[in-house]
Short mmCIF file of C-alpha atoms and ligand atoms in Angstrom, two decimals:
data_model
loop_
_atom_site.label_atom_id
_atom_site.label_comp_id
_atom_site.label_asym_id
_atom_site.label_seq_id
_atom_site.Cartn_x
_atom_site.Cartn_y
_atom_site.Cartn_z
CA MET A 205 -21.29 -84.56 51.53
CA LYS A 206 -18.39 -82.60 50.11
CA VAL A 207 -15.93 -83.56 47.38
CA LEU A 208 -12.64 -81.75 46.65
CA ILE A 209 -11.35 -81.84 43.05
CA THR A 210 -7.77 -80.56 43.16
CA ASP A 211 -6.05 -81.21 39.84
CA GLY A 212 -8.96 -80.56 37.51
CA ILE A 213 -11.07 -83.06 35.58
CA ALA A 214 -13.36 -82.51 32.59
CA LYS A 215 -16.45 -80.54 33.67
CA GLU A 216 -18.84 -83.45 33.06
CA GLY A 217 -17.46 -85.31 36.10
CA ALA A 218 -18.03 -82.40 38.49
CA GLN A 219 -21.52 -81.99 37.05
CA LEU A 220 -22.29 -85.68 37.59
CA LEU A 221 -21.39 -85.31 41.29
CA LYS A 222 -23.44 -82.11 41.65
CA ASP A 223 -26.43 -83.78 39.97
CA ALA A 224 -26.05 -86.65 42.46
CA GLY A 225 -26.45 -84.13 45.31
CA PHE A 226 -22.83 -83.65 46.41
CA GLU A 227 -21.21 -80.33 47.18
CA VAL A 228 -18.22 -80.00 44.85
CA VAL A 229 -15.22 -77.72 45.35
CA GLU A 230 -12.93 -77.46 42.32
CA GLN A 231 -9.79 -75.78 43.56
CA LYS A 232 -6.04 -76.31 43.23
CA ILE A 233 -4.77 -76.59 46.80
CA PRO A 234 -1.00 -76.14 47.26
CA GLN A 235 0.48 -79.41 48.50
CA GLU A 236 1.69 -77.90 51.80
CA GLU A 237 -1.84 -76.60 52.58
CA LEU A 238 -3.72 -79.82 51.78
CA ALA A 239 -3.49 -81.40 55.26
CA GLY A 240 -4.90 -78.18 56.73
CA VAL A 241 -8.12 -78.25 54.68
CA ILE A 242 -8.74 -81.95 54.03
CA GLY A 243 -10.85 -82.31 57.20
CA GLU A 244 -13.70 -80.42 55.45
CA TYR A 245 -14.10 -83.10 52.77
CA ASP A 246 -15.56 -86.60 52.45
CA ALA A 247 -13.65 -87.42 49.27
CA ILE A 248 -10.75 -86.05 47.21
CA ILE A 249 -10.22 -86.43 43.48
CA VAL A 250 -6.65 -85.87 42.23
CA ARG A 251 -4.82 -86.47 38.95
CA SER A 252 -1.04 -86.94 38.99
CA ALA A 253 0.01 -83.60 40.50
CA THR A 254 -1.44 -83.61 44.04
CA ARG A 255 -0.02 -86.15 46.48
CA VAL A 256 -2.11 -87.88 49.12
CA PRO A 257 0.46 -89.19 51.61
CA LYS A 258 -0.06 -90.57 55.14
CA GLU A 259 0.00 -87.05 56.69
CA VAL A 260 -2.92 -85.91 54.51
CA ILE A 261 -4.88 -89.12 55.14
CA ASP A 262 -4.35 -88.75 58.91
CA ALA A 263 -5.40 -85.10 58.86
CA GLY A 264 -8.80 -85.89 57.34
CA ASN A 265 -11.76 -88.17 57.64
CA LEU A 266 -11.95 -89.25 54.00
CA LYS A 267 -14.39 -91.90 52.81
CA ALA A 268 -12.78 -92.15 49.36
CA ILE A 269 -9.53 -91.14 47.67
CA ALA A 270 -9.81 -90.99 43.90
CA ARG A 271 -7.26 -90.64 41.11
CA GLY A 272 -8.53 -89.68 37.67
CA GLY A 273 -6.21 -91.88 35.63
CA VAL A 274 -4.27 -95.09 36.15
CA GLY A 275 -1.03 -94.74 38.16
CA LEU A 276 -1.44 -94.48 41.93
CA ASP A 277 2.18 -93.50 42.65
CA ASN A 278 1.04 -90.20 44.25
CA ILE A 279 -1.27 -91.86 46.80
CA ASP A 280 -0.22 -93.87 49.87
CA VAL A 281 -2.47 -96.75 48.82
CA ALA A 282 -1.22 -99.20 51.45
CA TYR A 283 -1.90 -96.76 54.29
CA ALA A 284 -5.33 -95.81 52.92
CA LYS A 285 -6.25 -99.51 52.73
CA GLU A 286 -4.98 -100.03 56.29
CA LYS A 287 -7.42 -97.31 57.38
CA GLY A 288 -10.24 -98.85 55.32
CA ILE A 289 -10.46 -95.96 52.85
CA PRO A 290 -11.19 -97.08 49.28
CA VAL A 291 -8.71 -95.83 46.69
CA LEU A 292 -10.38 -95.44 43.30
CA ASN A 293 -8.92 -94.94 39.82
CA THR A 294 -9.95 -95.31 36.18
CA PRO A 295 -7.95 -98.13 34.60
CA GLY A 296 -8.85 -98.49 30.96
CA ALA A 297 -10.35 -95.02 30.48
CA SER A 298 -7.29 -93.76 28.61
CA SER A 299 -6.02 -97.05 27.13
CA ILE A 300 -7.04 -96.28 23.54
CA SER A 301 -5.48 -92.80 23.67
CA VAL A 302 -2.16 -94.11 25.03
CA ALA A 303 -2.07 -96.94 22.49
CA GLU A 304 -2.74 -94.49 19.66
CA LEU A 305 0.09 -92.24 20.84
CA ALA A 306 2.48 -95.21 20.93
CA ILE A 307 1.48 -96.05 17.34
CA ALA A 308 1.96 -92.38 16.42
CA HIS A 309 5.53 -92.49 17.80
CA LEU A 310 6.20 -95.68 15.88
CA ILE A 311 5.11 -94.19 12.56
CA ALA A 312 6.44 -90.65 13.16
CA GLY A 313 9.94 -91.78 14.11
CA GLY A 314 10.08 -94.23 11.21
CA ARG A 315 9.39 -91.43 8.71
CA PHE A 316 11.34 -88.63 10.48
CA LEU A 317 8.20 -86.53 11.02
CA HIS A 318 9.66 -85.08 14.24
CA ARG A 319 12.58 -83.60 12.31
CA SER A 320 11.04 -82.71 8.96
CA ASN A 321 8.30 -80.72 10.71
CA VAL A 322 10.96 -78.54 12.33
CA GLU A 323 13.17 -78.21 9.26
CA MET A 324 10.41 -77.31 6.80
CA ARG A 325 9.31 -74.58 9.19
CA GLU A 326 12.90 -73.28 8.96
CA GLY A 327 12.52 -73.05 5.16
CA LYS A 328 14.49 -76.22 4.37
CA TRP A 329 13.57 -79.01 1.92
CA PRO A 330 15.11 -82.08 3.59
CA LYS A 331 13.81 -84.65 1.08
CA LYS A 332 17.17 -86.42 0.60
CA ASP A 333 17.88 -86.66 4.33
CA TYR A 334 14.72 -88.63 4.86
CA SER A 335 14.91 -91.10 2.03
CA LYS A 336 15.48 -94.12 4.29
CA GLY A 337 12.21 -94.27 6.20
CA LYS A 338 10.94 -97.57 7.57
CA GLU A 339 7.55 -99.23 7.13
CA ALA A 340 5.84 -100.80 10.14
CA THR A 341 4.12 -103.45 8.03
CA GLY A 342 5.65 -106.90 8.33
CA LYS A 343 7.87 -106.01 11.29
CA THR A 344 7.77 -107.84 14.62
CA VAL A 345 6.72 -105.69 17.56
CA GLY A 346 7.44 -106.95 21.06
CA LEU A 347 5.24 -105.65 23.86
CA PHE A 348 6.35 -105.53 27.47
CA GLY A 349 2.98 -105.89 29.20
CA ILE A 350 -0.26 -106.98 27.59
CA GLY A 351 -2.71 -105.35 29.98
CA ALA A 352 -5.29 -102.72 29.04
CA ILE A 353 -2.97 -100.54 26.93
CA GLY A 354 -0.76 -103.30 25.55
CA ARG A 355 -3.93 -104.97 24.32
CA GLU A 356 -5.15 -101.85 22.48
CA PHE A 357 -1.68 -101.41 21.00
CA ALA A 358 -1.65 -105.04 19.80
CA ILE A 359 -5.04 -104.64 18.06
CA ARG A 360 -3.78 -101.53 16.22
CA ALA A 361 -0.41 -103.09 15.37
CA LYS A 362 -2.28 -106.03 13.84
CA GLY A 363 -4.18 -103.48 11.76
CA LEU A 364 -0.80 -102.37 10.44
CA GLN A 365 -0.08 -106.01 9.60
CA MET A 366 2.68 -106.30 12.17
CA ASN A 367 3.62 -109.55 13.84
CA VAL A 368 2.96 -109.10 17.57
CA ILE A 369 4.77 -110.90 20.39
CA ALA A 370 4.49 -110.03 24.07
CA HIS A 371 6.16 -110.70 27.39
CA ASP A 372 4.00 -110.48 30.50
CA PRO A 373 4.80 -112.77 33.44
CA PHE A 374 1.26 -112.38 34.79
CA VAL A 375 -0.56 -113.29 31.57
CA LYS A 376 -0.60 -116.97 30.64
CA GLU A 377 -3.01 -116.84 27.68
CA THR A 378 -4.64 -114.29 25.44
CA ASP A 379 -7.57 -114.21 23.01
CA LEU A 380 -5.53 -111.95 20.70
CA ASP A 381 -3.37 -113.18 17.84
CA VAL A 382 -0.29 -112.50 19.96
CA GLU A 383 2.52 -114.93 20.80
CA LEU A 384 3.50 -114.85 24.49
CA VAL A 385 7.27 -115.18 24.87
CA SER A 386 10.03 -114.91 27.47
CA LYS A 387 11.81 -111.63 28.07
CA ASP A 388 14.99 -112.84 26.35
CA GLU A 389 13.09 -114.12 23.33
CA LEU A 390 11.32 -110.79 22.95
CA LEU A 391 14.62 -108.91 23.15
CA LYS A 392 16.13 -111.23 20.52
CA ARG A 393 13.23 -111.21 18.03
CA ALA A 394 11.63 -107.76 18.14
CA ASP A 395 12.22 -105.11 15.48
CA VAL A 396 10.19 -102.71 17.64
CA ILE A 397 9.83 -102.83 21.43
CA SER A 398 6.93 -100.98 23.05
CA MET A 399 6.60 -100.65 26.82
CA HIS A 400 3.18 -101.06 28.49
CA ILE A 401 4.06 -101.91 32.08
CA PRO A 402 4.00 -100.06 35.41
CA PHE A 403 7.24 -98.76 36.93
CA ILE A 404 8.13 -100.41 40.21
CA LYS A 405 10.96 -98.43 41.74
CA GLU A 406 12.37 -101.31 43.79
CA ASN A 407 12.70 -103.43 40.62
CA GLY A 408 14.55 -100.71 38.71
CA PRO A 409 14.41 -100.28 34.93
CA THR A 410 13.21 -103.18 32.75
CA LEU A 411 15.47 -102.07 29.87
CA ALA A 412 19.07 -101.16 30.76
CA GLU A 413 22.53 -101.86 29.28
CA GLU A 414 22.23 -105.66 29.54
CA GLU A 415 18.87 -105.75 27.74
CA PHE A 416 19.97 -103.35 24.99
CA GLY A 417 22.93 -105.70 24.42
CA LYS A 418 20.51 -108.54 23.63
CA MET A 419 18.40 -106.59 21.12
CA LYS A 420 18.61 -106.60 17.32
CA ASP A 421 20.77 -103.92 15.74
CA GLY A 422 18.58 -101.01 14.64
CA VAL A 423 15.73 -101.87 17.01
CA VAL A 424 13.02 -99.24 17.62
CA ILE A 425 12.04 -98.38 21.21
CA ILE A 426 8.69 -96.86 22.23
CA ASN A 427 7.89 -95.83 25.81
CA CYS A 428 4.45 -94.41 26.56
CA ALA A 429 4.25 -96.25 29.93
CA ARG A 430 6.28 -94.69 32.74
CA GLY A 431 9.64 -92.96 32.97
CA GLY A 432 11.97 -95.34 34.77
CA VAL A 433 11.01 -98.52 32.92
CA ILE A 434 13.87 -97.65 30.54
CA LYS A 435 17.23 -96.39 31.87
CA GLU A 436 17.62 -93.13 29.96
CA THR A 437 21.45 -93.08 29.93
CA ALA A 438 21.47 -96.63 28.49
CA LEU A 439 18.94 -95.61 25.83
CA LEU A 440 21.05 -92.58 24.90
CA ASP A 441 24.15 -94.78 24.53
CA ALA A 442 22.16 -97.22 22.38
CA LEU A 443 20.92 -94.36 20.15
CA ASN A 444 24.46 -93.01 19.82
CA SER A 445 25.88 -96.40 18.88
CA GLY A 446 23.08 -97.08 16.37
CA LYS A 447 21.90 -100.14 18.31
CA VAL A 448 18.58 -98.30 18.57
CA SER A 449 17.63 -96.73 15.25
CA TYR A 450 15.05 -94.46 16.83
CA ALA A 451 13.02 -94.04 19.99
CA GLY A 452 9.59 -92.56 20.68
CA ILE A 453 9.35 -91.35 24.27
CA ASP A 454 6.36 -89.83 26.09
CA VAL A 455 7.36 -90.49 29.71
CA TRP A 456 10.56 -89.54 31.49
CA GLU A 457 12.70 -90.43 34.50
CA SER A 458 12.05 -86.95 35.81
CA GLU A 459 9.10 -84.78 34.77
CA PRO A 460 9.15 -81.98 33.79
CA CYS A 461 12.49 -82.89 32.24
CA GLY A 462 15.73 -81.33 33.48
CA GLU A 463 18.88 -80.13 31.72
CA ASP A 464 20.55 -83.54 32.16
CA GLN A 465 17.85 -85.08 29.94
CA ARG A 466 18.46 -82.69 27.03
CA PRO A 467 20.88 -84.99 25.15
CA LEU A 468 18.11 -87.58 24.88
CA ILE A 469 15.34 -85.07 24.11
CA GLU A 470 17.45 -83.39 21.41
CA HIS A 471 18.82 -86.60 19.93
CA PRO A 472 18.00 -86.54 16.19
CA ASN A 473 16.62 -90.06 16.38
CA CYS A 474 14.36 -89.44 19.33
CA CYS A 475 10.71 -88.48 18.79
CA VAL A 476 9.49 -86.84 22.01
CA THR A 477 6.26 -85.78 23.75
CA PRO A 478 5.68 -84.37 27.26
CA HIS A 479 3.61 -87.17 28.90
CA ILE A 480 0.48 -86.67 26.80
CA GLY A 481 -0.60 -90.30 26.45
CA ALA A 482 -4.00 -89.74 28.05
CA SER A 483 -4.41 -86.17 26.82
CA THR A 484 -7.31 -86.51 24.42
CA VAL A 485 -10.81 -85.11 24.64
CA GLU A 486 -12.26 -88.63 24.61
CA ALA A 487 -10.01 -90.01 27.35
CA GLN A 488 -10.48 -86.96 29.59
CA LEU A 489 -14.25 -87.27 29.31
CA ARG A 490 -14.12 -90.98 30.18
CA VAL A 491 -11.71 -90.38 33.09
CA SER A 492 -13.86 -87.58 34.47
CA THR A 493 -17.24 -89.31 34.36
CA GLU A 494 -15.90 -92.72 35.45
CA ILE A 495 -14.07 -91.34 38.49
CA ALA A 496 -17.02 -89.14 39.47
CA GLN A 497 -19.40 -92.11 39.29
CA LYS A 498 -17.03 -94.25 41.39
CA VAL A 499 -16.78 -91.51 44.04
CA ALA A 500 -20.58 -91.12 44.10
CA ASP A 501 -20.99 -94.89 44.49
CA ALA A 502 -18.40 -95.05 47.28
CA LEU A 503 -19.96 -92.17 49.22
CA ASN A 504 -23.46 -93.64 48.80
CA ALA A 505 -22.37 -97.12 49.87
N1 NAD B 123 1.66 -92.06 28.75
C1 NAD B 123 0.60 -91.83 29.51
O1 NAD B 123 0.11 -90.72 29.61
C2 NAD B 123 -0.04 -92.98 30.26
C3 NAD B 123 -1.41 -92.94 30.51
C4 NAD B 123 -2.01 -94.02 31.15
C5 NAD B 123 -1.23 -95.09 31.59
N2 NAD B 123 0.12 -95.09 31.36
C6 NAD B 123 0.97 -96.19 31.84
O2 NAD B 123 0.90 -97.30 30.96
C7 NAD B 123 1.29 -98.47 31.68
C8 NAD B 123 0.35 -99.64 31.36
O3 NAD B 123 -0.97 -99.30 31.77
P1 NAD B 123 -2.18 -100.35 31.65
O4 NAD B 123 -3.42 -99.57 31.88
O5 NAD B 123 -2.04 -101.15 30.42
O6 NAD B 123 -1.88 -101.26 32.92
P2 NAD B 123 -2.38 -102.77 33.16
O7 NAD B 123 -2.22 -103.01 34.62
O8 NAD B 123 -3.71 -103.00 32.53
O9 NAD B 123 -1.31 -103.63 32.36
C9 NAD B 123 0.04 -103.71 32.74
C10 NAD B 123 0.52 -105.10 32.38
O10 NAD B 123 1.93 -105.14 32.61
C11 NAD B 123 2.25 -106.42 33.12
N3 NAD B 123 3.56 -106.34 33.75
C12 NAD B 123 3.89 -105.82 34.95
N4 NAD B 123 5.22 -105.87 35.13
C13 NAD B 123 5.74 -106.42 34.01
C14 NAD B 123 7.07 -106.72 33.59
N5 NAD B 123 8.13 -106.46 34.34
N6 NAD B 123 7.26 -107.28 32.36
C15 NAD B 123 6.20 -107.53 31.56
N7 NAD B 123 4.91 -107.28 31.92
C16 NAD B 123 4.69 -106.72 33.12
C17 NAD B 123 1.08 -106.75 34.04
O11 NAD B 123 0.98 -108.13 34.27
C18 NAD B 123 -0.09 -106.20 33.27
O12 NAD B 123 -0.69 -107.19 32.44
C19 NAD B 123 1.30 -98.06 33.15
O13 NAD B 123 2.63 -97.78 33.55
C20 NAD B 123 0.53 -96.78 33.16
O14 NAD B 123 0.89 -95.95 34.24
C21 NAD B 123 0.72 -94.06 30.69
#
């Protein structure tokens, strides 16, 4: 049986499939050519770049569709299920990496690392400009979502001696030392808000003008979840007014970012990264071997 890996995964995953006796083709196929070649394969492994819509599913005879990573926004999951094709992903494989990046944004923004790194490279000595840093210790962090990543974030925030509260309508109890609260209570009490929820387009952003209005003055906002869960124009207004003292943003309403997003990217109080939450050696290895094993199991079933 033949497996197509389009967007690239760590080499260990491809090797696992080869060792299990599968023929593996690792090749980036342009989106418009995918339907034309998919008939040759029993399974496809994508990351976030390649889309597997209805047309591609109909053009092939796939026994498994696999996404190395969490979000399945690029796969027509409902249609695949209708046709009885399992859709596989690797929830949890990158949770620690994403949680660590969110913590990094929290600390970096609080101590102006994003700006002082640039200015020292320009020969400046901006010591006085950065005399009003903020400690994380003792602050209340409010998590939207206490799933796999929210959980890892909470454990690390506790290590920083933060008080952790969370809002998650689908979680009624937790074994962590985390207080579950309503959305409004989180907005009212949190010094730091970190997003760990999926983006559901039909529901729109979870944080927009109304929610920013309910937050503490000087609140910190971290988004390493999905672009769209925070309305970027509302965040920019809140940064400009000082309502938000700083933001750490890894994920964007449109990626790669466009010119219209530059005011937010270049805002002095915004610490930015280009969607690198899962981009660690450890996470990529876990993603690659877990997805390969799931594909092997599905094809052998
Ligand atoms: N930055 C990155 O590179 C990166 C990498 C991996 C995952 N992610 C994203 O991180 C997010 C969280 O991933 P996860 O693995 O923890 O998912 P998960 O499914 O384990 O947890 C998500 C939690 O959010 C809760 N939730 C859903 N809607 C909510 C809402 N409106 N308010 C509050 N809670 C809500 C769910 O009940 C669930 O407990 C996802 O959007 C995922 O795509 C980002």
